[in-house]
PDB file of C-alpha atoms in Angstrom:
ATOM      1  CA  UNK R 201     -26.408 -63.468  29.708  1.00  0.00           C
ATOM      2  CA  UNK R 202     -27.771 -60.945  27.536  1.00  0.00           C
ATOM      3  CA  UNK R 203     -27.927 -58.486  30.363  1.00  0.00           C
ATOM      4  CA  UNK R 204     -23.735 -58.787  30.140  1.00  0.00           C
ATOM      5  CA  UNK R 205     -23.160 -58.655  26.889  1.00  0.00           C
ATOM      6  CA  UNK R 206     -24.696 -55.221  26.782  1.00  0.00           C
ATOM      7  CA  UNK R 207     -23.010 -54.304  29.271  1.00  0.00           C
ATOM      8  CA  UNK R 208     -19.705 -55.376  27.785  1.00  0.00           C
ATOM      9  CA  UNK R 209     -20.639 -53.653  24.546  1.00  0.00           C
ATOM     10  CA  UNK R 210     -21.458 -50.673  26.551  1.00  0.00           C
ATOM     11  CA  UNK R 211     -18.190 -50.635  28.307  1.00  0.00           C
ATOM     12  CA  UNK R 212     -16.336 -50.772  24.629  1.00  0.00           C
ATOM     13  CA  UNK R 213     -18.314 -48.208  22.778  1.00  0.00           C
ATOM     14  CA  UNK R 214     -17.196 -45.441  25.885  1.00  0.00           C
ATOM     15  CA  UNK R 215     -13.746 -46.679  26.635  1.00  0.00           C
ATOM     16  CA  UNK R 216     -13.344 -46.537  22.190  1.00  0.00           C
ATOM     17  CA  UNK R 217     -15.312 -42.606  22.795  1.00  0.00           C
ATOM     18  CA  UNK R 218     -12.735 -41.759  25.475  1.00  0.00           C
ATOM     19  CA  UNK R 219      -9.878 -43.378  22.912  1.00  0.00           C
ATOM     20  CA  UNK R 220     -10.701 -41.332  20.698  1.00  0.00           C
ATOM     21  CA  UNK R 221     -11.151 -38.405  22.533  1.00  0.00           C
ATOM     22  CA  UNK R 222      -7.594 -38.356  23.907  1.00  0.00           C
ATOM     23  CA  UNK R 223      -6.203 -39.051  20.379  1.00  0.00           C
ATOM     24  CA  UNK R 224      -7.795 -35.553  18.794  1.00  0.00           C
ATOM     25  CA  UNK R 225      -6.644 -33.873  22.052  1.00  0.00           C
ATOM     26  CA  UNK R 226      -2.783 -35.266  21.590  1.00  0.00           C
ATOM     27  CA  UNK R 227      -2.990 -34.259  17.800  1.00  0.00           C
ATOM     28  CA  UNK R 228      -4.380 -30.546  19.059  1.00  0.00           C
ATOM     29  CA  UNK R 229      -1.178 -30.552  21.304  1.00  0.00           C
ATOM     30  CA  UNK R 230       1.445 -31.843  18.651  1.00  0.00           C
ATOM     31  CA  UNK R 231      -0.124 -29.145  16.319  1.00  0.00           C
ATOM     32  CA  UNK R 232       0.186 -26.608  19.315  1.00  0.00           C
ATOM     33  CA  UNK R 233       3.429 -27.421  20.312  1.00  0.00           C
ATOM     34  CA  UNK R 234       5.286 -28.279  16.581  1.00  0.00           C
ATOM     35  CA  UNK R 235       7.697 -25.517  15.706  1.00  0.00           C
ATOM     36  CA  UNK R 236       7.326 -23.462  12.597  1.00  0.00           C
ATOM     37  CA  UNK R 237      10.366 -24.386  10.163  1.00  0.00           C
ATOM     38  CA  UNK R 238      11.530 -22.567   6.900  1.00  0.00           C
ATOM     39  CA  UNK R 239       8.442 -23.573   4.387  1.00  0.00           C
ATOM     40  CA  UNK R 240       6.000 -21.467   6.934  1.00  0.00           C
ATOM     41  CA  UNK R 241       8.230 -18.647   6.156  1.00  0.00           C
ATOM     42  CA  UNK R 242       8.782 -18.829   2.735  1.00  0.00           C
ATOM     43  CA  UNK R 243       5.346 -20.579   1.467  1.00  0.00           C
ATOM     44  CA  UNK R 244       2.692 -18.777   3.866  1.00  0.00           C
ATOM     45  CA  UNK R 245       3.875 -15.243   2.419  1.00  0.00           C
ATOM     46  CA  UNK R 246       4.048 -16.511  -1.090  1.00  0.00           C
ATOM     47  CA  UNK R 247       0.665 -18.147  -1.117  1.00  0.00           C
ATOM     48  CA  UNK R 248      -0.440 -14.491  -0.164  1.00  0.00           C
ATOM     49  CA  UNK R 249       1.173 -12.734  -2.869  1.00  0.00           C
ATOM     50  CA  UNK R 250       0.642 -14.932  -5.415  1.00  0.00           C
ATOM     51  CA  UNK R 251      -2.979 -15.234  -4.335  1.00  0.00           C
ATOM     52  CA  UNK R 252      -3.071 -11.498  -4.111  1.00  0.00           C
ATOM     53  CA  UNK R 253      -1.164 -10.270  -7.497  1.00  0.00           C
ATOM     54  CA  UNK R 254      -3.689 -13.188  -9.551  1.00  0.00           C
ATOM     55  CA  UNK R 255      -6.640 -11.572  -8.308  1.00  0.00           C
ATOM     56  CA  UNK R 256      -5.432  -7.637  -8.790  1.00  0.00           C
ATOM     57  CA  UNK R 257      -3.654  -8.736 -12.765  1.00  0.00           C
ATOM     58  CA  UNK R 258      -7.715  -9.857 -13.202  1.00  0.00           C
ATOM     59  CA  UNK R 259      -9.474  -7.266 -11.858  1.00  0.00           C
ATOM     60  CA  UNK R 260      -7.197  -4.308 -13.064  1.00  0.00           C
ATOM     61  CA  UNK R 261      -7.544  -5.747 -16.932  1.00  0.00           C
ATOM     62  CA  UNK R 262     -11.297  -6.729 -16.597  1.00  0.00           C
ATOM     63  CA  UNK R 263     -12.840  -5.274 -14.076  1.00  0.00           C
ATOM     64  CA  UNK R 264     -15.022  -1.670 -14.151  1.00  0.00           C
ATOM     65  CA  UNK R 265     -17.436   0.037 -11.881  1.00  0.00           C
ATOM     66  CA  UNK R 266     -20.189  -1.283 -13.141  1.00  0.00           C
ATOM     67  CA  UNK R 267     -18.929  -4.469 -13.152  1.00  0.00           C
ATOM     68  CA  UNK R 268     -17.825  -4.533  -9.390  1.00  0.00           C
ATOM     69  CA  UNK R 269     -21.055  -2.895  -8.099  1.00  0.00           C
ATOM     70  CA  UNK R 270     -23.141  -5.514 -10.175  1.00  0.00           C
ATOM     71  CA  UNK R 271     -25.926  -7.350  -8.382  1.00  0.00           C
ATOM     72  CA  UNK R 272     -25.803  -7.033  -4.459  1.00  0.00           C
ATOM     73  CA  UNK R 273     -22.790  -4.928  -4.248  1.00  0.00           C
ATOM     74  CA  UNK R 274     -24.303  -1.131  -5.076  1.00  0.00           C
ATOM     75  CA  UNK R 275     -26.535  -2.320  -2.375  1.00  0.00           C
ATOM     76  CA  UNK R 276     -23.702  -3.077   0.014  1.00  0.00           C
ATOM     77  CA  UNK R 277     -21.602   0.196  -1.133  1.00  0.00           C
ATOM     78  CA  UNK R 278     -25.152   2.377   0.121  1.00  0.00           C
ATOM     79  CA  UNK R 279     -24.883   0.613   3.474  1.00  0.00           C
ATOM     80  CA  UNK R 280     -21.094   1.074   3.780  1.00  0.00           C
ATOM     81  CA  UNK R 281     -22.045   5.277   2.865  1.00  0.00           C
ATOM     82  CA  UNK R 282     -24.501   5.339   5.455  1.00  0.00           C
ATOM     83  CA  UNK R 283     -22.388   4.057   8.440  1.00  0.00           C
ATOM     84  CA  UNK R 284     -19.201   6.455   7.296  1.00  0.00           C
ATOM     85  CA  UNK R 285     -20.803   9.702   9.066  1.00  0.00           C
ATOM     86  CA  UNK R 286     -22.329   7.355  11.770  1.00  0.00           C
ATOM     87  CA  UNK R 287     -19.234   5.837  12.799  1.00  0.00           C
ATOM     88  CA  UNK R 288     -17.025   8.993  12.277  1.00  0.00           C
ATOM     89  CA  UNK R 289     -19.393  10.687  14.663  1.00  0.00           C
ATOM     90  CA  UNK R 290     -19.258   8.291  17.519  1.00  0.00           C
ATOM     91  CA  UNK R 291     -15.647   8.160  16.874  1.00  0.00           C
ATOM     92  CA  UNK R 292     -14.385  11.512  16.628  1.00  0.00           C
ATOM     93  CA  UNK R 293     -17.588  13.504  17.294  1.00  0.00           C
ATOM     94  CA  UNK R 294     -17.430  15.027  13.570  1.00  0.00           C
ATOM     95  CA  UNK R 295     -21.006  16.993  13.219  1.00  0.00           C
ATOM     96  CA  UNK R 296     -23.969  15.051  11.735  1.00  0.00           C
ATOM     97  CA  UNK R 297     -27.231  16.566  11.083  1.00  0.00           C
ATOM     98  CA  UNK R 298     -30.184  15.131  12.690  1.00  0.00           C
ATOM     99  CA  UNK R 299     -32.178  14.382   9.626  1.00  0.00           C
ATOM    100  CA  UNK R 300     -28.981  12.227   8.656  1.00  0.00           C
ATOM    101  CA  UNK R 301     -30.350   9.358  10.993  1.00  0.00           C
ATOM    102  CA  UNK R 302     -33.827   9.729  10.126  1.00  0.00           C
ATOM    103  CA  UNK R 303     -32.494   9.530   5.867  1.00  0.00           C
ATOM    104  CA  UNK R 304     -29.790   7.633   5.917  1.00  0.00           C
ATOM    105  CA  UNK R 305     -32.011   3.741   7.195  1.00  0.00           C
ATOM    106  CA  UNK R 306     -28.723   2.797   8.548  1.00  0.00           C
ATOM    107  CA  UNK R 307     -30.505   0.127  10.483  1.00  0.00           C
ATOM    108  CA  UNK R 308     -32.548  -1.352   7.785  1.00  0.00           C
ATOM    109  CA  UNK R 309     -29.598  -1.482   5.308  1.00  0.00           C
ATOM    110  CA  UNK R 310     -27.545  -3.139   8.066  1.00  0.00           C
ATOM    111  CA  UNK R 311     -30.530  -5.842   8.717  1.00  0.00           C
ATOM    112  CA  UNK R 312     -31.416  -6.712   5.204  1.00  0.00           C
ATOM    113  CA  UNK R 313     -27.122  -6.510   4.517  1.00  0.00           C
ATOM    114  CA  UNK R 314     -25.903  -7.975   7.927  1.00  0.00           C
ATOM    115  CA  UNK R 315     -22.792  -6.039   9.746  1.00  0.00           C
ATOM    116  CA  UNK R 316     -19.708  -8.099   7.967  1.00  0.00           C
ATOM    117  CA  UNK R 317     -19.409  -5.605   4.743  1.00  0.00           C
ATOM    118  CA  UNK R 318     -19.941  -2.364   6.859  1.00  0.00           C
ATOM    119  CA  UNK R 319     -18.032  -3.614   9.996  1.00  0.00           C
ATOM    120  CA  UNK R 320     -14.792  -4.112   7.425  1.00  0.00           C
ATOM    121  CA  UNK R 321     -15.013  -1.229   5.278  1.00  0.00           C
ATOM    122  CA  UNK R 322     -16.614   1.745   6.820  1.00  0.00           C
ATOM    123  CA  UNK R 323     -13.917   1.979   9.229  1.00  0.00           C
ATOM    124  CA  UNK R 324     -11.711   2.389   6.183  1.00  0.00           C
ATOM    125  CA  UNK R 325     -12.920   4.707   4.868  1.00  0.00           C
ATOM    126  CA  UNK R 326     -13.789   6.622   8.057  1.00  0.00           C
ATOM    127  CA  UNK R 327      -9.480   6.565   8.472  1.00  0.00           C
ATOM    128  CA  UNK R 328      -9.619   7.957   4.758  1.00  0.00           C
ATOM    129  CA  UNK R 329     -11.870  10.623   5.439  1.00  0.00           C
ATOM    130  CA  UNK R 330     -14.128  10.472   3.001  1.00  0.00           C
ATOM    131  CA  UNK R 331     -17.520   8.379   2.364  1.00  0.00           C
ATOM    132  CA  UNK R 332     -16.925   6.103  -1.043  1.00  0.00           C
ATOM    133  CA  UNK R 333     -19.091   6.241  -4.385  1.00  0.00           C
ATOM    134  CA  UNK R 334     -18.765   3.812  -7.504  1.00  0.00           C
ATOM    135  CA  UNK R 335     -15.731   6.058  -8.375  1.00  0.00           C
ATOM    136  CA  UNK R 336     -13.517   4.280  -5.584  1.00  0.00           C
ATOM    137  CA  UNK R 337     -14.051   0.238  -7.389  1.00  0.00           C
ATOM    138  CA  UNK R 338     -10.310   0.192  -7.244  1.00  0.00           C
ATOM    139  CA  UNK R 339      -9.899   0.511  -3.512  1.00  0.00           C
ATOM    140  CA  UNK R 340     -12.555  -1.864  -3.198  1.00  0.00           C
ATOM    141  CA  UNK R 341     -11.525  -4.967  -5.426  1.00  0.00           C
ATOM    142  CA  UNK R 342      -8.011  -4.211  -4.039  1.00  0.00           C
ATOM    143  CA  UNK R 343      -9.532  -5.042  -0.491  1.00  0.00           C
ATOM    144  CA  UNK R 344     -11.329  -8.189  -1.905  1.00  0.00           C
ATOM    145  CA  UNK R 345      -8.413  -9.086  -3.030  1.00  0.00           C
ATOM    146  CA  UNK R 346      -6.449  -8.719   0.007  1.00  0.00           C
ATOM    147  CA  UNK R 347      -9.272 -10.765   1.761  1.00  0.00           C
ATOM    148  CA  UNK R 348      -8.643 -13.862  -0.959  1.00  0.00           C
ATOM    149  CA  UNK R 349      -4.731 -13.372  -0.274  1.00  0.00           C
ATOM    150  CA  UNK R 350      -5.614 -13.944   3.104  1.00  0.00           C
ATOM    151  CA  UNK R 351      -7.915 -16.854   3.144  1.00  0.00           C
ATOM    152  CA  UNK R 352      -5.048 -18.521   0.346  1.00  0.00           C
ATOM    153  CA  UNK R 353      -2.040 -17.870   3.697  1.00  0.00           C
ATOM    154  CA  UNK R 354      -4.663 -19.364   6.168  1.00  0.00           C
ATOM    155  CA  UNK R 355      -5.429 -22.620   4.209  1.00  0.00           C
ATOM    156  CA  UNK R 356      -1.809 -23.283   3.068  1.00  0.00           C
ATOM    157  CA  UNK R 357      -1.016 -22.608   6.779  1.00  0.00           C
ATOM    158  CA  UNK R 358      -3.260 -25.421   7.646  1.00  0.00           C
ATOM    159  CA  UNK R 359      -2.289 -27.544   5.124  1.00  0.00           C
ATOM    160  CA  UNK R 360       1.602 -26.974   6.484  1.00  0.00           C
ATOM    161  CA  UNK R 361       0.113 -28.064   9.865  1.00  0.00           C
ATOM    162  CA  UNK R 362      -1.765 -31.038   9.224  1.00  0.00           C
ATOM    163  CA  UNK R 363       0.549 -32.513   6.303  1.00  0.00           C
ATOM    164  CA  UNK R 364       3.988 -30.896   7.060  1.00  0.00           C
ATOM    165  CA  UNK R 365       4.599 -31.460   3.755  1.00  0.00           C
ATOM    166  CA  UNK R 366       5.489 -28.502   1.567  1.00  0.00           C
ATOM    167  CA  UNK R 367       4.117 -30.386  -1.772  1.00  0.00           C
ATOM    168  CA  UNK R 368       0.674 -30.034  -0.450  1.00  0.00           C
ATOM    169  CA  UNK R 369       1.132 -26.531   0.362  1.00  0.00           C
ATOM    170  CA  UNK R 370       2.494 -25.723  -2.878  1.00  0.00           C
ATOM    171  CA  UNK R 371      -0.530 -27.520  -4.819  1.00  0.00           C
ATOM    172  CA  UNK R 372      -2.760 -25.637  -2.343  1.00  0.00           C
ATOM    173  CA  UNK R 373      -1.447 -22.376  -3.275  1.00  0.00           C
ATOM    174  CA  UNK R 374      -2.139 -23.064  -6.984  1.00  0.00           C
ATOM    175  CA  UNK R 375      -5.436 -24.772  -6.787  1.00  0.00           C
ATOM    176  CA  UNK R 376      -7.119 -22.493  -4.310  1.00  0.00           C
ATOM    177  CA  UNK R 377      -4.817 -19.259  -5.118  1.00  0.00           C
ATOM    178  CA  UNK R 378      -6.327 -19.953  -8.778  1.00  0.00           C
ATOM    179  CA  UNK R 379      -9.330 -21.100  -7.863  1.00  0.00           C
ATOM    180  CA  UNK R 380     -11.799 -18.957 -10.941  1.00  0.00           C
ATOM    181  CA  UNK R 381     -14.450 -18.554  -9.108  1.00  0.00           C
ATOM    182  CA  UNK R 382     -12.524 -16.832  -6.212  1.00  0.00           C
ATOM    183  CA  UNK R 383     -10.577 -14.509  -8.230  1.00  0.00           C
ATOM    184  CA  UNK R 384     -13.693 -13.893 -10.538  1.00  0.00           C
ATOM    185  CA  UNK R 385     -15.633 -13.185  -6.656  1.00  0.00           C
ATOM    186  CA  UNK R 386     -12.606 -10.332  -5.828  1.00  0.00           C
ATOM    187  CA  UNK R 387     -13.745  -8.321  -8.657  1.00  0.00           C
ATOM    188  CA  UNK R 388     -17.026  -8.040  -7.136  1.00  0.00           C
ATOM    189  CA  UNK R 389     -18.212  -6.260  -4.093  1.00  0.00           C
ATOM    190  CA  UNK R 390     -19.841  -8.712  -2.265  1.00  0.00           C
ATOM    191  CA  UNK R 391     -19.446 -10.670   1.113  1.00  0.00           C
ATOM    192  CA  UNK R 392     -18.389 -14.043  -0.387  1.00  0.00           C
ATOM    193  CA  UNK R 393     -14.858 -13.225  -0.778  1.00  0.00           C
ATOM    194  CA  UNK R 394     -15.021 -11.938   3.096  1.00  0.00           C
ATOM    195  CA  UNK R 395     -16.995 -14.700   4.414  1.00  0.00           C
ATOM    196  CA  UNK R 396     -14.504 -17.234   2.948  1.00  0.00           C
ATOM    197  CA  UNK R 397     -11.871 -15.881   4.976  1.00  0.00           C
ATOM    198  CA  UNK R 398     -13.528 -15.585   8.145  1.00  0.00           C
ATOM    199  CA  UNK R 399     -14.581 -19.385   7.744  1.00  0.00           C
ATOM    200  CA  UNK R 400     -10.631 -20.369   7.325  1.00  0.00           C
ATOM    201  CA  UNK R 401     -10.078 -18.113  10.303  1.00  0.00           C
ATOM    202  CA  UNK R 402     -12.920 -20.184  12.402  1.00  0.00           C
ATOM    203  CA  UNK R 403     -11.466 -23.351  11.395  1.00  0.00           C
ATOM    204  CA  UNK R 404      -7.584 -22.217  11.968  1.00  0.00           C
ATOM    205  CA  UNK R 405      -9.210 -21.183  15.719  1.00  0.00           C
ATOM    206  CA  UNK R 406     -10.742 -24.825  16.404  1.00  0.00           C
ATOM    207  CA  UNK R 407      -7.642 -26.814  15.328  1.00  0.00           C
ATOM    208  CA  UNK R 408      -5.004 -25.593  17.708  1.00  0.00           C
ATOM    209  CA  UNK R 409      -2.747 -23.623  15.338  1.00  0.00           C
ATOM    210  CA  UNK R 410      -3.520 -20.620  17.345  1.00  0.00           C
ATOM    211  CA  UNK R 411      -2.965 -19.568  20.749  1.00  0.00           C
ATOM    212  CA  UNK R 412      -5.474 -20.183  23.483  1.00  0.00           C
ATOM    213  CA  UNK R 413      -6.393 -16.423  23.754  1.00  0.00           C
ATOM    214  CA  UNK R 414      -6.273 -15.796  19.876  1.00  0.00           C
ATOM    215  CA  UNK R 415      -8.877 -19.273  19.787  1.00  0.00           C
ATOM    216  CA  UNK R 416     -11.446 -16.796  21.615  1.00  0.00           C
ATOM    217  CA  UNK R 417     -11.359 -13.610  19.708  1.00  0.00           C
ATOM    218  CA  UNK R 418     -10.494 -15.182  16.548  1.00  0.00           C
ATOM    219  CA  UNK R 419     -13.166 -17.299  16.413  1.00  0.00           C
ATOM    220  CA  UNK R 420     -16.213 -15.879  18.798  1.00  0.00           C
ATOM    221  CA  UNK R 421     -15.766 -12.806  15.995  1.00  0.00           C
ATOM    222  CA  UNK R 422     -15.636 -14.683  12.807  1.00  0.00           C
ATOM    223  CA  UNK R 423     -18.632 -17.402  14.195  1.00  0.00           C
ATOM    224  CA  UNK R 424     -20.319 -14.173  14.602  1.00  0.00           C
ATOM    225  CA  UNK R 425     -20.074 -12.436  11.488  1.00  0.00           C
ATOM    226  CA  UNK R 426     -20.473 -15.510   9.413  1.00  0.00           C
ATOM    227  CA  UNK R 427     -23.999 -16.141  11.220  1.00  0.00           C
ATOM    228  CA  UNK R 428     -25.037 -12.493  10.856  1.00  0.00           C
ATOM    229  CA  UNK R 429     -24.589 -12.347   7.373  1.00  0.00           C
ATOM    230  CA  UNK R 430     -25.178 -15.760   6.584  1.00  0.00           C
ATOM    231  CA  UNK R 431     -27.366 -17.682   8.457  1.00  0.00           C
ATOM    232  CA  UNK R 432     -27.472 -20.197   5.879  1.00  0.00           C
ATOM    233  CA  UNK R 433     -23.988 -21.038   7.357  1.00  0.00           C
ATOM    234  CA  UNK R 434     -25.096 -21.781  10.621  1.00  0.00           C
ATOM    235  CA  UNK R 435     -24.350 -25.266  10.047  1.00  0.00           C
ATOM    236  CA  UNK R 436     -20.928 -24.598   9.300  1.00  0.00           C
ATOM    237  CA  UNK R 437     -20.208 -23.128  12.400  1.00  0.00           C
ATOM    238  CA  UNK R 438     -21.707 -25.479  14.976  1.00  0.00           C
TER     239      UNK R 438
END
């Protein structure tokens, strides 16, 4: 007697496993399949300039070089001046002297930093042509905020896909768009502001609201980054 009764319990626990198992699958393909309508097109752009113009109106009144190269981030700008000449080299073969890579401890800056801060903004400024100092705080807050702007589009985008209701978007634009500690974070450079984004990316990639191809490279990139530079975020992304 006992003997069936665990076997009938057994039998419910997998067939309610498999239930539910088919139920997140069919809500992945309603979220793949549902068409974008007007609010993606007018919300997901304004939660990106909103987001955006909040965070430069506080950093252009407030913010100052020392200010944005406080704490961590004069450590990450050294790392970011170091790879310029690197990367420009392997990319366009401009001269570098050999006592450059014995000098410059590109490696241990990039293992003590991790690659997300270099990876983003030393190809900038390798396209600008020129390796940045504390005198270039403006470019760089401008980029932080770009990357909150971002992160603001990808979580009302969510919000739009999981809700479909444009009152939740809206309240998401103005709760995380405003959020103080983010816009405080853009004035800074440091990885938080970047690692936020990549996290909203990661999660965009596992929900369906991406194509199959875009799930890959979208995510395998941002699950990597986030790891590198924060491996106290491993959690997070298994």
């Amino acid at each position: 007697m006992t003997a069936r009764l665990s076997e009938k319990t057994d039998c419910e626990m997998t067939n309610s496993t498999d239930f539910e198992s088919e139920k997140i699958a069919a809500n992945s393909a309603n979220l793949s399949s549902e068409k974008p309508t007007i609010a993606y097109f007018l919300l997901i752009p304004l939660a990106f300039l909103f987001a955006l113009g909040a965070c430069l109106l506080h950093n252009f009144m407030f913010c100052e070089s020392r200010i944005v190269l406080a704490t961590d981030g004069k450590h990450f700008l050294t790392t970011v001046q170091a790879m310029v000449p690197f990367l420009s080299h392997l990319c366009f073969g401009t001269p570098i002297s050999p006592s450059f890579l014995q000098d410059s401890n590109l490696a241990n800056h990039i293992m003590l930093d991790g690659p997300l801060m270099s990876t983003i903004y030393a190809p900038l400024f390798m396209l600008l042509g020129k390796v940045p100092d504390p005198r270039d705080w403006i470019l760089l807050v401008t980029a932080q905020s770009v990357f909150h702007a971002l992160s603001t589009a990808g979580l009302v985008y969510l919000v739009l896909r999981i809700t479909k209701s444009p009152l939740f978007a809206a309240v998401a634009i103005l709760l995380y768009g405003l959020y103080p500690a983010a816009v405080l974070q853009s004035g800074h450079f440091m990885s938080e502001i970047p690692i936020t984004t990549l996290l909203i990316a990661l999660v965009l990639s596992l929900t369906g609201t991406v194509p199959r191809l875009a799930v890959a490279v979208i995510g395998g990139v941002a699950a990597g980054l986030i790891v590198l530079t924060k491996p106290a975020l491993i959690p997070c992304v298994l």
